[in-house]
Amino acid sequence: TQLLEQSPQFLSIQEGENLTVYCNSSSVFSSLQWYRQEPGEGPVLLVTVVTGGEVKKLKRLTFQFGDARKDSSLHITAAQTGDTGLYLCAGASWNTGNQFYFGTGTSLTVIP
Amino acid sequence: GAGVSQSPSNKVTEKGKDVELRCDPISGHTALYWYRQSLGQGLEFLIYFQGNSAPDKSGLPSDRFSAERTGGSVSTLTIQRTQQEDSAVYLCASSLLLGYSGNTIYFGEGSWLTVV
């Protein structure tokens, strides 16, 4: 059973364009994280959100946690080639044993 | 160490043989996690340790998979009688504490297993 579904699964855009990646679940999470993973490396944490409706900005990246804490989005403004990678959301709550369960992933390619 | 260290980084093994994958977490981290990732896909949770204890082993795909952690540090994931569907990247991660609140999980670079 996949707790977290991400969309789109694959995304290829031109440098300078904007994009949004979605992470959806039927479960409520106490905490949700976004990671970026480059080929041959482990995922690296980008942000953690814990409050429903919370919005966090990290330079050109904007993360939002849904009001009901079941979904999240990642918006990238003016994408750069360095943004290329696999983006993973991960949710945790008391009924997942406090463990982070990862989403299906979104593979982003930014074309120069 | 400075980061989570995994070995081997790459392993090719014949179907039916056993393999051991090792994880050396960040010093002082009490929680350790194993995930499996197929090519370009999300992470499948396998097992976690709090100290040397693994309270929930239900994430392990089959009884051919086992894991242990000794001394609250190094962990070994063992796959017996490997099958081709076991081919994947096995990622280890650690965190200072168990639980999600304000917790940062640090990942190793993974062990790429290919069963031929």
XYZ file of N, CA and C in Angstrom:
684
model
N 0.846 -1.195 0.000
C 0.000 0.000 0.000
C 0.880 1.242 0.000
N 0.637 2.136 -0.989
C 1.417 3.362 -1.086
C 0.652 4.447 -0.351
N 1.232 4.972 0.711
C 0.533 5.961 1.501
C 0.520 7.316 0.813
N 1.590 7.622 0.103
C 1.758 8.926 -0.513
C 1.921 8.783 -2.024
N 1.078 9.491 -2.761
C 1.161 9.488 -4.205
C 1.661 10.842 -4.681
N 2.652 10.825 -5.557
C 3.170 12.070 -6.087
C 2.793 12.205 -7.557
N 2.603 13.453 -7.955
C 2.333 13.718 -9.359
C 2.964 15.042 -9.760
N 3.436 15.160 -11.002
C 3.537 14.059 -11.946
C 4.693 13.121 -11.579
N 4.737 11.968 -12.213
C 5.817 11.035 -11.951
C 7.102 11.495 -12.653
N 6.928 12.040 -13.856
C 8.061 12.564 -14.621
C 7.713 13.966 -15.106
N 8.705 14.839 -15.121
C 8.491 16.206 -15.565
C 9.760 16.701 -16.245
N 9.594 17.202 -17.467
C 10.718 17.745 -18.213
C 10.348 19.155 -18.659
N 11.110 20.129 -18.216
C 10.769 21.517 -18.538
C 12.012 22.277 -18.991
N 11.774 23.442 -19.581
C 12.857 24.311 -20.004
C 13.327 25.154 -18.807
N 14.587 25.466 -18.837
C 15.154 26.360 -17.822
C 14.366 27.663 -17.814
N 14.064 28.152 -16.609
C 13.327 29.406 -16.486
C 11.830 29.231 -16.263
N 11.318 28.046 -16.560
C 9.892 27.797 -16.362
C 9.605 27.516 -14.882
N 8.319 27.641 -14.545
C 7.863 27.317 -13.194
C 7.225 25.930 -13.192
N 7.205 25.282 -12.039
C 6.590 23.969 -11.956
C 6.076 23.713 -10.549
N 5.121 22.804 -10.452
C 4.592 22.388 -9.151
C 4.502 20.872 -9.107
N 4.955 20.322 -8.006
C 4.885 18.886 -7.751
C 3.938 18.670 -6.582
N 3.107 17.637 -6.695
C 2.087 17.395 -5.678
C 2.335 16.079 -4.954
N 1.960 16.083 -3.688
C 2.089 14.900 -2.839
C 0.759 14.733 -2.114
N 0.070 13.620 -2.376
C -1.277 13.448 -1.840
C -1.438 12.137 -1.100
N -2.280 12.166 -0.087
C -2.544 10.964 0.697
C -3.951 11.024 1.265
N -4.478 9.870 1.586
C -5.755 9.815 2.298
C -5.520 9.813 3.807
N -4.254 9.750 4.194
C -3.897 9.723 5.609
C -3.503 11.106 6.086
N -3.686 11.339 7.357
C -3.268 12.590 7.984
C -1.857 12.395 8.542
N -1.019 13.351 8.271
C 0.357 13.274 8.762
C 0.638 14.390 9.756
N 1.429 14.070 10.748
C 1.849 15.069 11.717
C 3.015 15.889 11.186
N 3.755 15.288 10.295
C 4.943 15.947 9.773
C 5.166 15.469 8.343
N 5.588 16.380 7.494
C 5.852 16.002 6.118
C 7.162 16.633 5.687
N 7.951 15.859 4.990
C 9.248 16.344 4.538
C 9.361 16.210 3.026
N 10.178 17.069 2.441
C 10.539 16.969 1.032
C 12.047 16.751 0.933
N 12.425 15.830 0.044
C 13.817 15.503 -0.206
C 14.108 15.653 -1.700
N 15.383 15.887 -1.996
C 15.844 15.834 -3.384
C 16.977 14.826 -3.450
N 16.925 13.990 -4.479
C 17.930 12.948 -4.642
C 18.550 13.050 -6.020
N 19.877 13.076 -6.064
C 20.600 13.080 -7.326
C 21.107 11.671 -7.594
N 21.346 11.340 -8.848
C 21.780 9.983 -9.208
C 23.002 9.545 -8.416
N 22.935 8.331 -7.877
C 24.067 7.780 -7.156
C 24.228 8.286 -5.746
N 23.289 9.086 -5.292
C 23.378 9.616 -3.935
C 22.098 9.332 -3.164
N 22.189 9.470 -1.850
C 21.001 9.326 -1.040
C 20.186 10.608 -1.048
N 18.910 10.536 -0.675
C 18.077 11.738 -0.613
C 18.608 12.730 0.412
N 18.434 14.014 0.115
C 18.853 15.077 1.024
C 17.637 15.896 1.401
N 17.474 16.121 2.694
C 16.306 16.846 3.184
C 16.315 18.301 2.713
N 15.156 18.745 2.196
C 14.975 20.141 1.805
C 14.222 20.920 2.883
N 13.116 20.337 3.356
C 12.276 21.073 4.300
C 11.405 20.119 5.092
N 11.006 20.550 6.274
C 10.022 19.835 7.085
C 8.872 20.784 7.389
N 7.640 20.346 7.177
C 6.467 21.135 7.544
C 5.632 20.339 8.536
N 5.109 21.035 9.532
C 4.395 20.330 10.600
C 3.014 20.911 10.895
N 2.710 22.087 10.406
C 1.443 22.743 10.715
C 0.567 22.821 9.479
N -0.701 22.431 9.618
C -1.624 22.523 8.494
C -1.685 23.938 7.952
N -1.579 24.076 6.624
C -1.595 25.395 6.008
C -0.241 26.084 5.966
N 0.748 25.458 6.551
C 2.079 26.074 6.624
C 2.688 26.229 5.242
N 3.345 27.364 5.037
C 4.084 27.635 3.802
C 5.519 27.970 4.179
N 6.449 27.288 3.528
C 7.863 27.585 3.763
C 8.534 27.875 2.436
N 9.413 28.856 2.460
C 10.139 29.209 1.242
C 11.626 28.977 1.449
N 12.231 28.391 0.423
C 13.658 28.128 0.424
C 14.165 28.615 -0.927
N 14.586 29.882 -0.966
C 15.021 30.536 -2.203
C 13.912 30.426 -3.244
N 14.132 29.695 -4.325
C 13.109 29.615 -5.392
C 12.092 28.512 -5.160
N 12.219 27.800 -4.046
C 11.313 26.687 -3.751
C 10.307 27.106 -2.691
N 9.034 26.820 -2.947
C 7.976 27.109 -1.991
C 7.258 25.813 -1.665
N 7.157 25.512 -0.384
C 6.535 24.283 0.083
C 5.267 24.642 0.849
N 4.222 23.882 0.610
C 2.976 24.126 1.326
C 2.434 22.823 1.873
N 1.966 22.861 3.098
C 1.325 21.723 3.746
C -0.167 22.003 3.749
N -0.972 21.061 3.277
C -2.399 21.280 3.192
C -3.038 21.515 4.551
N -4.158 22.212 4.547
C -4.850 22.528 5.799
C -5.193 21.267 6.591
N -5.587 20.217 5.872
C -5.978 18.964 6.524
C -4.792 18.046 6.798
N -3.615 18.504 6.439
C -2.356 17.760 6.642
C -2.377 16.406 5.937
N -3.045 16.369 4.761
C -3.053 15.147 3.971
C -2.281 15.324 2.667
N -1.927 16.556 2.347
C -1.286 16.778 1.067
C -0.281 17.921 1.172
N 0.583 17.983 0.182
C 1.607 19.015 0.173
C 1.979 19.302 -1.276
N 2.545 20.471 -1.487
C 3.016 20.817 -2.820
C 4.371 21.483 -2.727
N 5.106 21.327 -3.802
C 6.417 21.963 -3.953
C 6.379 22.751 -5.249
N 6.587 24.041 -5.154
C 6.590 24.902 -6.330
C 7.996 25.450 -6.534
N 8.489 25.328 -7.755
C 9.807 25.865 -8.089
C 9.616 26.983 -9.105
N 10.154 28.113 -8.795
C 10.085 29.282 -9.680
C 11.381 29.395 -10.475
N 11.227 29.674 -11.764
C 12.400 29.895 -12.639
C 13.412 28.762 -12.490
N 12.979 27.566 -12.880
C 13.801 26.372 -12.691
C 15.166 26.525 -13.345
N 16.153 25.911 -12.694
C 17.517 25.902 -13.201
C 17.951 24.459 -13.413
N 18.974 24.265 -14.228
C 19.435 22.902 -14.516
C 19.870 22.187 -13.233
N 20.325 22.936 -12.269
C 20.732 22.350 -10.989
C 19.583 21.820 -10.169
N 18.356 22.127 -10.577
C 17.177 21.597 -9.873
C 16.862 20.173 -10.313
N 17.505 19.711 -11.360
C 17.260 18.354 -11.860
C 17.504 17.327 -10.769
N 16.575 16.385 -10.643
C 16.714 15.336 -9.641
C 15.392 14.661 -9.364
N 15.426 13.748 -8.425
C 14.217 13.051 -7.985
C 13.733 13.713 -6.701
N 12.498 14.188 -6.711
C 11.922 14.855 -5.551
C 10.989 13.883 -4.843
N 11.206 13.732 -3.564
C 10.452 12.769 -2.764
C 9.795 13.468 -1.590
N 8.513 13.186 -1.386
C 7.888 13.635 -0.151
C 7.839 12.454 0.809
N 7.803 12.748 2.077
C 7.775 11.702 3.102
C 6.923 12.185 4.265
N 5.987 11.354 4.697
C 5.101 11.724 5.788
C 5.256 10.796 6.969
N 5.011 11.353 8.137
C 5.093 10.555 9.361
C 3.979 10.955 10.310
N 3.511 10.006 11.061
C 2.517 10.293 12.094
C 2.579 9.184 13.133
N 1.818 9.372 14.187
C 1.855 8.380 15.255
C 1.405 7.023 14.761
N 0.499 6.981 13.793
C 0.015 5.674 13.327
C 0.875 5.072 12.229
N 1.997 5.713 11.911
C 2.998 5.044 11.071
C 4.196 4.700 11.936
N 3.960 4.633 13.222
C 5.051 4.306 14.124
C 6.109 5.378 14.160
N 5.700 6.616 13.873
C 6.638 7.735 13.836
C 7.690 7.599 12.753
N 7.445 6.708 11.816
C 8.408 6.543 10.733
C 7.966 7.309 9.507
N 8.952 7.774 8.759
C 8.647 8.469 7.519
C 8.439 7.458 6.400
N 7.259 7.539 5.777
C 6.977 6.740 4.602
C 7.067 7.643 3.384
N 7.783 7.180 2.374
C 8.085 8.021 1.237
C 7.061 7.878 0.123
N 6.917 8.951 -0.626
C 6.057 8.955 -1.792
C 6.708 8.262 -2.971
N 5.990 8.250 -4.068
C 6.404 7.537 -5.274
C 7.489 8.282 -6.049
N 7.686 9.547 -5.749
C 8.757 10.309 -6.378
C 8.351 11.021 -7.654
N 8.971 12.168 -7.890
C 8.820 12.927 -9.140
C 10.204 13.178 -9.705
N 10.430 12.668 -10.901
C 11.721 12.851 -11.552
C 11.658 14.106 -12.416
N 12.441 15.106 -12.036
C 12.444 16.390 -12.735
C 13.706 16.534 -13.564
N 13.521 16.913 -14.823
C 14.649 17.235 -15.700
C 14.461 18.663 -16.199
N 15.450 19.498 -15.941
C 15.415 20.876 -16.420
C 16.389 20.985 -17.583
N 15.851 21.345 -18.726
C 16.641 21.386 -19.955
C 17.187 22.802 -20.173
N 18.484 22.904 -20.447
C 19.062 24.255 -20.635
C 18.528 24.931 -21.895
N 31.370 8.802 12.333
C 31.883 9.394 11.107
C 31.108 10.641 10.733
N 31.549 11.276 9.670
C 30.944 12.520 9.254
C 29.570 12.297 8.660
N 29.367 11.156 8.016
C 28.095 10.886 7.388
C 27.767 9.418 7.531
N 26.637 9.035 6.943
C 26.236 7.631 6.947
C 27.041 6.910 5.869
N 27.685 5.844 6.264
C 28.540 5.110 5.345
C 27.953 3.735 5.065
N 27.892 3.384 3.801
C 27.348 2.074 3.422
C 28.371 1.309 2.582
N 28.347 -0.017 2.780
C 29.221 -0.857 1.952
C 28.557 -2.210 1.713
N 28.815 -2.852 0.574
C 29.548 -2.278 -0.557
C 28.686 -1.247 -1.284
N 29.301 -0.422 -2.105
C 28.527 0.547 -2.881
C 27.849 -0.150 -4.052
N 28.500 -1.185 -4.550
C 27.915 -1.980 -5.632
C 28.189 -3.451 -5.377
N 27.176 -4.269 -5.637
C 27.342 -5.709 -5.447
C 26.578 -6.444 -6.538
N 27.284 -7.306 -7.256
C 26.633 -8.177 -8.229
C 26.745 -9.595 -7.687
N 25.634 -10.263 -7.581
C 25.641 -11.607 -7.023
C 24.784 -12.530 -7.859
N 25.068 -13.805 -7.748
C 24.293 -14.793 -8.485
C 23.022 -15.140 -7.722
N 21.996 -15.393 -8.454
C 20.729 -15.799 -7.857
C 20.952 -16.994 -6.927
N 20.356 -16.907 -5.753
C 20.464 -17.995 -4.793
C 21.523 -17.805 -3.735
N 22.419 -16.844 -3.953
C 23.470 -16.612 -2.965
C 22.998 -15.604 -1.931
N 23.676 -15.611 -0.780
C 23.362 -14.670 0.292
C 24.231 -13.420 0.155
N 23.678 -12.282 0.560
C 24.460 -11.052 0.572
C 24.256 -10.328 1.902
N 25.293 -9.611 2.292
C 25.228 -8.765 3.491
C 25.552 -7.336 3.104
N 24.713 -6.432 3.543
C 24.917 -5.016 3.298
C 25.131 -4.337 4.651
N 26.123 -3.468 4.677
C 26.513 -2.879 5.957
C 26.222 -1.386 5.979
N 25.836 -0.914 7.149
C 25.564 0.509 7.339
C 26.232 0.982 8.614
N 26.998 2.061 8.491
C 27.646 2.680 9.641
C 27.020 4.066 9.805
N 26.167 4.250 10.799
C 25.435 5.518 10.909
C 26.326 6.635 11.449
N 25.756 7.819 11.474
C 26.447 8.959 12.064
C 26.612 8.690 13.567
N 27.801 8.971 14.055
C 28.102 8.705 15.460
C 27.111 9.408 16.381
N 26.555 8.645 17.325
C 25.622 9.226 18.289
C 24.169 9.154 17.878
N 23.909 8.772 16.638
C 22.515 8.646 16.188
C 21.917 7.352 16.719
N 20.796 7.485 17.415
C 20.198 6.301 18.033
C 19.269 5.558 17.079
N 18.733 6.253 16.100
C 17.781 5.626 15.178
C 18.454 5.329 13.848
N 18.139 4.168 13.312
C 18.710 3.743 12.031
C 17.610 3.110 11.208
N 17.614 3.414 9.909
C 16.536 2.976 9.015
C 17.122 2.315 7.765
N 16.408 1.339 7.264
C 16.733 0.746 5.968
C 15.554 0.958 5.017
N 15.883 1.399 3.798
C 14.893 1.555 2.738
C 15.404 0.839 1.495
N 14.477 0.511 0.603
C 14.833 -0.063 -0.686
C 14.251 0.829 -1.775
N 15.045 1.038 -2.811
C 14.608 1.905 -3.900
C 14.888 1.236 -5.230
N 13.827 1.035 -6.004
C 14.005 0.530 -7.357
C 14.334 1.700 -8.263
N 14.857 1.431 -9.440
C 15.379 2.462 -10.336
C 14.392 3.607 -10.533
N 14.788 4.813 -10.124
C 13.991 6.002 -10.339
C 12.697 6.068 -9.563
N 12.531 5.182 -8.603
C 11.275 5.123 -7.848
C 11.427 5.678 -6.442
N 10.296 5.743 -5.753
C 10.318 6.178 -4.362
C 10.941 5.130 -3.470
N 10.976 5.436 -2.182
C 11.621 4.556 -1.217
C 10.616 3.653 -0.529
N 10.973 2.390 -0.425
C 10.154 1.408 0.280
C 10.772 1.189 1.657
N 9.997 1.461 2.698
C 10.496 1.315 4.057
C 10.643 -0.170 4.407
N 11.783 -0.547 4.945
C 12.024 -1.942 5.310
C 11.967 -2.162 6.811
N 12.798 -1.420 7.546
C 12.909 -1.664 8.981
C 13.613 -0.486 9.638
N 13.334 -0.265 10.917
C 14.088 0.732 11.657
C 14.568 0.141 12.970
N 15.602 0.746 13.503
C 16.159 0.360 14.794
C 16.144 1.557 15.729
N 15.748 1.306 16.953
C 15.924 2.259 18.037
C 16.961 1.617 18.954
N 18.164 2.131 18.954
C 19.250 1.404 19.596
C 19.481 0.113 18.833
N 19.519 -0.998 19.546
C 19.712 -2.296 18.895
C 18.406 -3.017 18.628
N 17.306 -2.386 18.978
C 16.005 -3.041 18.902
C 15.249 -2.646 17.646
N 14.633 -3.642 16.997
C 13.792 -3.409 15.827
C 12.366 -3.809 16.189
N 11.541 -2.846 16.638
C 10.200 -3.180 17.127
C 9.248 -3.717 16.065
N 9.473 -3.340 14.825
C 8.524 -3.704 13.776
C 9.269 -4.208 12.555
N 9.126 -5.494 12.274
C 9.824 -6.077 11.131
C 8.880 -6.353 9.966
N 7.682 -5.815 10.047
C 6.668 -6.138 9.038
C 6.975 -5.568 7.666
N 7.879 -4.585 7.596
C 8.230 -3.990 6.317
C 9.201 -4.824 5.491
N 9.822 -5.796 6.115
C 10.742 -6.655 5.363
C 9.945 -7.462 4.336
N 10.405 -7.507 3.072
C 9.612 -8.106 1.983
C 9.320 -9.593 2.158
N 10.237 -10.328 2.756
C 10.029 -11.775 2.948
C 10.932 -12.246 4.067
N 10.772 -13.518 4.406
C 11.610 -14.065 5.494
C 13.043 -14.307 5.045
N 13.344 -14.010 3.776
C 14.739 -14.096 3.334
C 15.534 -12.865 3.779
N 14.805 -11.847 4.211
C 15.435 -10.602 4.644
C 15.528 -10.570 6.170
N 16.676 -10.171 6.660
C 16.833 -9.973 8.099
C 17.809 -8.822 8.324
N 17.715 -8.226 9.495
C 18.605 -7.116 9.811
C 18.931 -7.151 11.284
N 20.113 -6.704 11.600
C 20.500 -6.585 12.994
C 21.368 -5.355 13.178
N 21.404 -4.923 14.420
C 22.249 -3.784 14.774
C 22.915 -4.112 16.099
N 24.189 -3.877 16.153
C 24.938 -4.218 17.357
C 25.635 -2.982 17.910
N 25.709 -2.936 19.240
C 26.406 -1.833 19.892
C 25.787 -0.483 19.633
N 24.510 -0.487 19.193
C 23.856 0.780 18.910
C 24.484 1.538 17.768
N 25.239 0.812 16.941
C 25.944 1.497 15.864
C 25.711 0.785 14.535
N 26.666 -0.018 14.112
C 26.638 -0.638 12.782
C 25.443 -1.579 12.640
N 24.852 -1.538 11.449
C 23.742 -2.435 11.136
C 24.081 -3.239 9.888
N 23.556 -4.453 9.857
C 23.733 -5.312 8.691
C 22.372 -5.780 8.194
N 22.142 -5.614 6.915
C 20.941 -6.144 6.262
C 21.380 -7.369 5.466
N 20.776 -8.502 5.766
C 21.143 -9.755 5.101
C 19.997 -10.243 4.240
N 20.322 -10.600 3.014
C 19.339 -11.183 2.108
C 19.813 -12.591 1.771
N 19.008 -13.556 2.129
C 19.369 -14.950 1.860
C 18.731 -15.413 0.553
N 19.413 -16.313 -0.125
C 18.878 -16.933 -1.355
C 18.319 -15.851 -2.279
N 19.190 -14.937 -2.672
C 18.753 -13.767 -3.431
C 17.999 -14.154 -4.697
N 17.033 -13.313 -5.043
C 16.232 -13.454 -6.250
C 16.428 -12.210 -7.105
N 16.100 -12.307 -8.373
C 16.296 -11.174 -9.275
C 15.473 -9.961 -8.851
N 14.320 -10.200 -8.260
C 13.481 -9.073 -7.833
C 14.058 -8.335 -6.632
N 15.134 -8.888 -6.051
C 15.804 -8.187 -4.948
C 16.722 -7.080 -5.469
N 16.969 -7.056 -6.760
C 17.850 -6.040 -7.340
C 17.273 -4.655 -7.102
N 18.047 -3.804 -6.470
C 17.592 -2.463 -6.114
C 18.748 -1.750 -5.419
N 18.507 -0.481 -5.082
C 19.436 0.240 -4.224
C 18.906 0.146 -2.799
N 19.750 -0.256 -1.896
C 19.369 -0.352 -0.485
C 19.986 0.835 0.242
N 19.114 1.688 0.772
C 19.549 2.921 1.415
C 19.422 2.791 2.923
N 20.451 3.243 3.588
C 20.451 3.288 5.044
C 20.414 4.753 5.461
N 19.754 5.030 6.559
C 19.680 6.394 7.067
C 19.736 6.359 8.585
N 20.129 7.475 9.167
C 20.120 7.550 10.624
C 19.641 8.925 11.062
N 19.160 8.980 12.279
C 18.750 10.246 12.872
C 19.098 10.230 14.343
N 19.215 11.429 14.896
C 19.649 11.546 16.278
C 18.675 10.839 17.213
N 17.404 11.092 16.964
C 16.372 10.485 17.783
C 15.375 9.780 16.893
N 14.597 8.892 17.468
C 13.512 8.265 16.736
C 12.320 9.194 16.770
N 11.547 9.192 15.712
C 10.361 10.021 15.706
C 10.501 11.169 14.733
N 9.382 11.789 14.451
C 9.353 12.709 13.341
C 9.493 14.162 13.732
N 9.237 14.497 14.972
C 9.150 15.895 15.330
C 10.503 16.575 15.255
N 10.647 17.433 14.268
C 11.888 18.181 14.132
C 13.089 17.320 13.856
N 12.842 16.126 13.345
C 13.945 15.183 13.185
C 14.499 15.238 11.776
N 15.784 15.257 11.625
C 16.405 15.209 10.308
C 17.003 13.833 10.095
N 16.647 13.225 8.991
C 17.159 11.911 8.639
C 18.259 12.094 7.609
N 19.397 11.484 7.871
C 20.536 11.582 6.961
C 20.731 10.238 6.271
N 20.841 10.295 4.967
C 20.954 9.079 4.175
C 22.392 8.814 3.753
N 22.715 7.530 3.617
C 23.943 7.136 2.969
C 23.751 7.154 1.463
N 24.805 6.799 0.744
C 24.724 6.824 -0.721
C 24.115 5.554 -1.288
N 23.907 4.565 -0.445
C 23.219 3.367 -0.889
C 24.145 2.255 -1.338
N 23.618 1.055 -1.315
C 24.299 -0.121 -1.859
C 23.479 -0.624 -3.026
N 24.092 -0.597 -4.220
C 23.381 -1.029 -5.414
C 23.561 -2.526 -5.575
N 22.475 -3.274 -5.445
C 22.522 -4.732 -5.543
C 21.932 -5.182 -6.873
N 22.692 -5.987 -7.587
C 22.215 -6.589 -8.821
C 22.307 -8.100 -8.695
N 21.191 -8.762 -8.878
C 21.153 -10.228 -8.811
C 21.011 -10.758 -10.233
N 21.979 -11.557 -10.629
C 21.981 -12.064 -12.018
C 21.716 -13.579 -12.054
